Coordinates of C-alpha atoms in Angstrom, one line a residue:
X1 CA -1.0 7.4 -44.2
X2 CA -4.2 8.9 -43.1
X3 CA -5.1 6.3 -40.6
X4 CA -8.7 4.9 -38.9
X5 CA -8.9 2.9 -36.0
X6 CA -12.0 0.9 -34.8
X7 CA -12.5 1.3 -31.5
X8 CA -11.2 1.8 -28.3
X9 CA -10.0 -1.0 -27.0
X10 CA -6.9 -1.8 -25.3
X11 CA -5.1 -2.7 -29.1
X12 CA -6.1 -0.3 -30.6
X13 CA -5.6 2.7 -28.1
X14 CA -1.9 1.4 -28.1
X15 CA -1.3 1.1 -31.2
X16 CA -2.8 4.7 -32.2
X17 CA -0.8 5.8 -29.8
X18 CA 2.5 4.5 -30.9
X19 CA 1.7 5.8 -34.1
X20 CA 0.6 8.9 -33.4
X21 CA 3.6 9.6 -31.2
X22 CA 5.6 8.4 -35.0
X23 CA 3.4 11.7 -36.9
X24 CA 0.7 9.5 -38.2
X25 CA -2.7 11.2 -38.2
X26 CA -4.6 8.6 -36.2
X27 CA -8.6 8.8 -35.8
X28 CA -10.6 6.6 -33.8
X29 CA -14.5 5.5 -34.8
X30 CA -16.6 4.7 -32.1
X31 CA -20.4 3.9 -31.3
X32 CA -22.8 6.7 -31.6
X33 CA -22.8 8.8 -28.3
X34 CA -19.4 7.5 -27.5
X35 CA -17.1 10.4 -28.8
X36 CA -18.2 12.4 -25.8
X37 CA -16.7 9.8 -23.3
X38 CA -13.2 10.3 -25.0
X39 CA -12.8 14.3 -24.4
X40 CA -10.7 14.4 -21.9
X41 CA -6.6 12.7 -22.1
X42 CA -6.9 9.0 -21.6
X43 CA -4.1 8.0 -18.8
X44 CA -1.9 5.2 -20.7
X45 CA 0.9 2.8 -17.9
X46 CA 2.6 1.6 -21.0
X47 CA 5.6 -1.6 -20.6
X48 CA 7.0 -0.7 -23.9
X49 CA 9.4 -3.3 -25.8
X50 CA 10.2 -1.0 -28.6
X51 CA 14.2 -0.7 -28.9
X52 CA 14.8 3.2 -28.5
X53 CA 11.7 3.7 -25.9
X54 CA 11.7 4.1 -22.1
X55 CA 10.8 0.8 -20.7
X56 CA 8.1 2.2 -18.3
X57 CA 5.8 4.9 -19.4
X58 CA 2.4 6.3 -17.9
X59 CA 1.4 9.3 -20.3
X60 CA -2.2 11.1 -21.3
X61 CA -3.0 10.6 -24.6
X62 CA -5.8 12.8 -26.4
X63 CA -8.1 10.1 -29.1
X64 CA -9.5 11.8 -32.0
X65 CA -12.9 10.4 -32.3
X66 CA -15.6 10.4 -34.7
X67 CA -18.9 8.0 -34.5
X68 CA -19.3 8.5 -38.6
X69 CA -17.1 8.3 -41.8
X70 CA -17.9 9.0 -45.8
X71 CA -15.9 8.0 -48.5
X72 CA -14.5 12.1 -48.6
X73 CA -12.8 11.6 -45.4
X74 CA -9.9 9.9 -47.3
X75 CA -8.9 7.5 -44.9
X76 CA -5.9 5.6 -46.4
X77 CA -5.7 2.9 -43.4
X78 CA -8.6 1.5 -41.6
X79 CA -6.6 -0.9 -38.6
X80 CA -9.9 -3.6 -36.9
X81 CA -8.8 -4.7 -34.0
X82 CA -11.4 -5.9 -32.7
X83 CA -12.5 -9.3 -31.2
X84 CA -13.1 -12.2 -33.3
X85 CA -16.8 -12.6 -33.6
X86 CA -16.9 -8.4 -34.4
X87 CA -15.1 -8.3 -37.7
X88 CA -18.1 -9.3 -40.1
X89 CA -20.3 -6.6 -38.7
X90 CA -17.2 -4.0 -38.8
X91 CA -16.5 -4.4 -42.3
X92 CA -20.1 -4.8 -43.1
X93 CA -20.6 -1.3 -41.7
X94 CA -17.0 0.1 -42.9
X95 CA -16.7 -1.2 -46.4
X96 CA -19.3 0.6 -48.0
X97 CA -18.2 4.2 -46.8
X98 CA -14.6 3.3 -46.8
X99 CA -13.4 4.9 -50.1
X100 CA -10.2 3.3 -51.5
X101 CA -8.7 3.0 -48.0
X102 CA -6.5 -0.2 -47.1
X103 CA -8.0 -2.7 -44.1
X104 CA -5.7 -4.1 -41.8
X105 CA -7.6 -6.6 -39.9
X106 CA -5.6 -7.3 -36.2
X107 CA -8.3 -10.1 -35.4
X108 CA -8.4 -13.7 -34.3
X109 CA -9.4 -15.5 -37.3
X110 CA -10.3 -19.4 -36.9
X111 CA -13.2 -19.3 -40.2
X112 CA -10.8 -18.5 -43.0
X113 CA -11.3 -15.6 -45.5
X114 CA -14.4 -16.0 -47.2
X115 CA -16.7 -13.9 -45.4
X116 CA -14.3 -10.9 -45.3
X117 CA -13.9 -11.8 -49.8
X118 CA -17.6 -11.7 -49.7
X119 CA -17.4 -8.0 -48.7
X120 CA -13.8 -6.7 -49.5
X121 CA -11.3 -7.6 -52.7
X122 CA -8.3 -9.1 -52.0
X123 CA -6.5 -6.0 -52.9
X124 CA -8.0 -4.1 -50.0
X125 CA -6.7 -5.6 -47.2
X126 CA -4.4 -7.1 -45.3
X127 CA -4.4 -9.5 -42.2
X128 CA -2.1 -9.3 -39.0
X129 CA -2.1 -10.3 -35.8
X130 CA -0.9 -7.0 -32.6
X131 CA 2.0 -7.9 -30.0
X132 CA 0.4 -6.0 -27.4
X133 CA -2.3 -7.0 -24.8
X134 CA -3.3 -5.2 -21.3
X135 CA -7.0 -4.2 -19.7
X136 CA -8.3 -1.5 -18.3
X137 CA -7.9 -0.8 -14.5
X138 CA -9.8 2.0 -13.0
X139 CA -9.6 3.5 -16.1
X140 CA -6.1 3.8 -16.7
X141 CA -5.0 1.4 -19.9
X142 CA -2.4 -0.7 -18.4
X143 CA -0.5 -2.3 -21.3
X144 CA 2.4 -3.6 -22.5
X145 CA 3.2 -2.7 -26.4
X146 CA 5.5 -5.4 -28.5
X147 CA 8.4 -4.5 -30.5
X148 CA 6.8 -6.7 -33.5
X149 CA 3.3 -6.7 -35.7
X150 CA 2.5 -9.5 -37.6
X151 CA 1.4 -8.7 -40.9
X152 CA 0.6 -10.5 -44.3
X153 CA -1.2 -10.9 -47.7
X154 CA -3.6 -13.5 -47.8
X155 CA -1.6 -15.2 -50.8
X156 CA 1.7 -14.7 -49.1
X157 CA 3.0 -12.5 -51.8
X158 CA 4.6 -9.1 -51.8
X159 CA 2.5 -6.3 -53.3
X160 CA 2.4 -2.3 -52.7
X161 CA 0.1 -1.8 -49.7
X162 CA 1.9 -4.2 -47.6
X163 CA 5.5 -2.2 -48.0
X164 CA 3.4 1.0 -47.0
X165 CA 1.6 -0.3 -43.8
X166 CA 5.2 -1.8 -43.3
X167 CA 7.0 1.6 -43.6
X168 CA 3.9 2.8 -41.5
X169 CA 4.8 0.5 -38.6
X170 CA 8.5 0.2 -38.7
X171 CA 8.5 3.9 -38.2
X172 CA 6.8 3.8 -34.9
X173 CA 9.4 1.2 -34.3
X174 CA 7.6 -2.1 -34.7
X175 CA 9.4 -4.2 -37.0
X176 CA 6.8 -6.1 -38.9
X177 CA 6.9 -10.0 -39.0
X178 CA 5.4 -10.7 -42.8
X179 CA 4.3 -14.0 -42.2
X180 CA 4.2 -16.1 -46.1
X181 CA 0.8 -17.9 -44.8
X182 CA -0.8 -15.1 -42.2
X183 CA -4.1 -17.3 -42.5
X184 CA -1.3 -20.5 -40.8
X185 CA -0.2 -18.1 -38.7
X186 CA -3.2 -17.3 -37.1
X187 CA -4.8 -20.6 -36.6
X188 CA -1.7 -21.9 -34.9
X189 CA -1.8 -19.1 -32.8
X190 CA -4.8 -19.1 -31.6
X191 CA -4.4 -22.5 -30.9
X192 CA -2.1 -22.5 -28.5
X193 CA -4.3 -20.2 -26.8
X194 CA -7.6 -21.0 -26.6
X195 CA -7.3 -24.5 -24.8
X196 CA -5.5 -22.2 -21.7
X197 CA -8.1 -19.5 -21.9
X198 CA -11.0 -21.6 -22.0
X199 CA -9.5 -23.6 -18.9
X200 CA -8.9 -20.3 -17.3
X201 CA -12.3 -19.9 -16.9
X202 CA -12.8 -22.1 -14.4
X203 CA -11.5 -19.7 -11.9
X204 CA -11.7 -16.3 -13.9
X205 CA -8.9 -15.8 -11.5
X206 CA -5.1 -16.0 -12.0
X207 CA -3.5 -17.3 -9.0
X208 CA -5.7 -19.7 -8.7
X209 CA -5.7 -20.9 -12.3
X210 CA -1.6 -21.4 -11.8
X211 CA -2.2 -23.3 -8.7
X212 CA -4.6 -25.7 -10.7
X213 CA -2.0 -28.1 -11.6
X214 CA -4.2 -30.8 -12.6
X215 CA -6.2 -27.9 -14.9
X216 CA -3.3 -26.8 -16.6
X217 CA -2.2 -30.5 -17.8
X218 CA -5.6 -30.6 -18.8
X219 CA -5.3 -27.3 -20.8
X220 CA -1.9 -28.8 -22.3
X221 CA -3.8 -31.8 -23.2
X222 CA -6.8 -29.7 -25.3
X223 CA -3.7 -27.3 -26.6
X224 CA -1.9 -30.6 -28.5
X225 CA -5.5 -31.7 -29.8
X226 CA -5.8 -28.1 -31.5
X227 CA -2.4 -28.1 -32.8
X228 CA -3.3 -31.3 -34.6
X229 CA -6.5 -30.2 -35.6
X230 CA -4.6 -26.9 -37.3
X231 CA -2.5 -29.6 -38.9
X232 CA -5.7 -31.6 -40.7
X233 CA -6.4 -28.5 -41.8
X234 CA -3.0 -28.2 -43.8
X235 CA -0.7 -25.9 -41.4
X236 CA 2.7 -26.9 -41.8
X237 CA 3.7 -26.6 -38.0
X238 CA 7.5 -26.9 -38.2
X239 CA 7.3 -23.6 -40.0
X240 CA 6.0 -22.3 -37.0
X241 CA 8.8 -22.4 -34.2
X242 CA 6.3 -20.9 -31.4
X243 CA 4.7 -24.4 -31.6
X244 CA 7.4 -26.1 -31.0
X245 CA 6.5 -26.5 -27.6
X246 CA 3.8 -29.6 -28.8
X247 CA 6.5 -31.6 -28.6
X248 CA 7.6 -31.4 -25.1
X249 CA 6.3 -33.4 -22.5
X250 CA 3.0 -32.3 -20.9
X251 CA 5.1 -31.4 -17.1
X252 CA 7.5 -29.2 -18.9
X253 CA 4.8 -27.4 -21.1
X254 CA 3.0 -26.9 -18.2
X255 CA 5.6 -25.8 -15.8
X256 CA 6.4 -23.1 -18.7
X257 CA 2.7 -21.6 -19.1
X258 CA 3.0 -20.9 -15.0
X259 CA 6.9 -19.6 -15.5
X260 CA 5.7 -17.5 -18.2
X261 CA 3.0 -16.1 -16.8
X262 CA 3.9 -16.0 -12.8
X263 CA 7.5 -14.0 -13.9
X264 CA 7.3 -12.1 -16.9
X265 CA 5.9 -8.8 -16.7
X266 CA 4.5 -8.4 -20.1
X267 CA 2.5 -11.9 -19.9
X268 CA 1.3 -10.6 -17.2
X269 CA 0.1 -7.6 -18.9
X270 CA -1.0 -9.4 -22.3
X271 CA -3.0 -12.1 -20.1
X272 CA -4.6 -9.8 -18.1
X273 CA -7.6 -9.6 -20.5
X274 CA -8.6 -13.2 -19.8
X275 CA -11.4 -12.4 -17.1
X276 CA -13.4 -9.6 -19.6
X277 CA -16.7 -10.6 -20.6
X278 CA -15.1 -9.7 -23.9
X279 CA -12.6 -11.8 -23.8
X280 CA -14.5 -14.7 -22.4
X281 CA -17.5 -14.2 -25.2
X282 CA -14.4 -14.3 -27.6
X283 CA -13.1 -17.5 -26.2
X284 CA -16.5 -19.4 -26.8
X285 CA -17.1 -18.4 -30.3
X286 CA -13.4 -20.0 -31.1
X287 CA -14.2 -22.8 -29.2
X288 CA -17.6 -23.4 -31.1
X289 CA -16.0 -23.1 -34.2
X290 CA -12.9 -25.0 -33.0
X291 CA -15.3 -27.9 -31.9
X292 CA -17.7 -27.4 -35.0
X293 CA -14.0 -27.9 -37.3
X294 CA -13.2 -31.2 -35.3
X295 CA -16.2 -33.2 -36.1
X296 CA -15.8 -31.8 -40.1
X297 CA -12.7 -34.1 -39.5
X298 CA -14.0 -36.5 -37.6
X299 CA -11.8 -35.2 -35.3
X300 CA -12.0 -36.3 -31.4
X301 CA -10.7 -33.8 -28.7
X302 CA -12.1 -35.2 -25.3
X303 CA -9.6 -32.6 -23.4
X304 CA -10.9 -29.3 -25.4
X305 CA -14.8 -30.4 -25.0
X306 CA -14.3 -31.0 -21.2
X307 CA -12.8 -27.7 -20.7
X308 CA -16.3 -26.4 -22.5
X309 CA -17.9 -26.6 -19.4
X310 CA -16.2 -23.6 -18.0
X311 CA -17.4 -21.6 -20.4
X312 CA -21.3 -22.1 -20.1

């Protein structure tokens, strides 16, 4: 599949990578007077998960750029993987010079669908969800690539363009996980993130965030709120065994966020985003929209509003 990707972020420089590497011709749009900065090889320090791949990998990687698209250019795939409060303007842009393509939206979603039906039919996209992460240090993408995508239709059911973007993935070797509710998925997901992000802001620091016990319980706290929020708003958790962990006792759930972070190499790669203005700017529009949700419900959550203060 002829394939666009938006940007040139840490997702999606890894994934069109990875599926490059797999024969797929992959193009990049960027911002107007940004196609010069991407010239020259980008330097990739890749921890790749993929069965099959060397573990460690640090490899130049040439992005084919353009800063404009017309419906000619035939784009089959257009991947957005971009932050959170970006999609609407993407596909505002994108839509209307897209052609017939496919959209595969790789973004946080906490709002539901109905401002992406306002500008696309249901039949030309799909949502997912990347299992890769990293930053950018001294311009060098250092990275860690997962051996899974999430994918989905919004109605959970099978249909034609998922099997191809499927096929597409799998034969970079990234199984797909096709989740039956994506939309579920998604909210759960980013609930059991966004209470330890917006803590983490506190410090903007990691070893000191860890060290924050007292934070961290606080964090776990706001994280079991959400969870029950995404559960007033009809997500079936037990389907869910990644949230499993809202059951354990706040010491334990605790003492696993600084396990998982402090000694496994690819959280430490996929958390080390957390500082960006990016990916702070991200983690206040979720926790507006998290907090604007709550009080639809009538919802209390004293631990997530208290962790608000970090992020003003």
């Amino acid at each position: 599949m002829k394939t666009l990707i938006v940007g040139t972020g840490i997702i999606g420089v890894i994934y069109g990578w990875a599926l490059s590497q797999s024969g797929i011709d992959v193009t990049h749009f960027v911002r107007k007077g940004r196609k010069e900065q991407f010239k020259d090889a980008i330097t990739l320090d890749l921890l790749d998960e993929r069965k099959g791949h060397p573990k460690y990998n640090v490899t130049k990687h040439i992005l084919k750029c353009v800063e404009e698209i017309s419906p000619s250019d035939g784009y089959e795939l257009i991947i957005v993987p971009t932050n959170m409060h970006q999609t609407e303007n993407v596909l505002k842009a994108l839509a209307p010079v897209s052609g017939e393509a496919t959209f595969l939206i790789l973004s946080g979603n906490w709002e539901g669908t109905d401002f992406i039906d306002r500008l696309l039919p249901r039949d030309r996209y799909l949502m997912g969800y990347a299992d890769a992460g990293g930053t950018i240090r001294d311009g060098v993408y250092w990275t860690n690539l997962g051996a899974e995508v999430r994918l989905g239709e919004v109605d959970g059911k099978p249909t034609e363009k998922l099997e191809k973007v499927k096929a597409l993935f799998a034969a970079a070797d990234m199984k797909p996980d096709v989740q039956e509710n994506i939309v579920h998925w998604i909210w759960q997901h980013i609930a059991g993130a966004v209470g330890y992000a917006a803590g983490f802001a506190k410090h903007r620091e990691m070893e000191a965030y860890l060290a924050d016990k007292k934070l961290l319980r606080q964090c776990t706290l706001a994280t079991k709120e959400l969870f029950k929020l995404c559960e007033l708003r009809g997500v079936d958790l037990n389907k869910f065994p990644e949230a499993n962990f809202v059951n354990f006792p706040n010491w334990l759930v605790t003492m696993l966020v600084r396990w998982n972070i402090k000694r496994q190499e690819s959280a430490q790669r996929y958390t080390s985003h957390a500082a960006s203005e990016g990916s702070m700017k991200e983690t206040k529009a979720y926790f507006t929209s998290m907090v604007k949700t709550a009080e639809e419900f009538g919802f209390e959550m004293p631990n997530l509003k208290a962790l608000g203060t970090y992020l003003k």
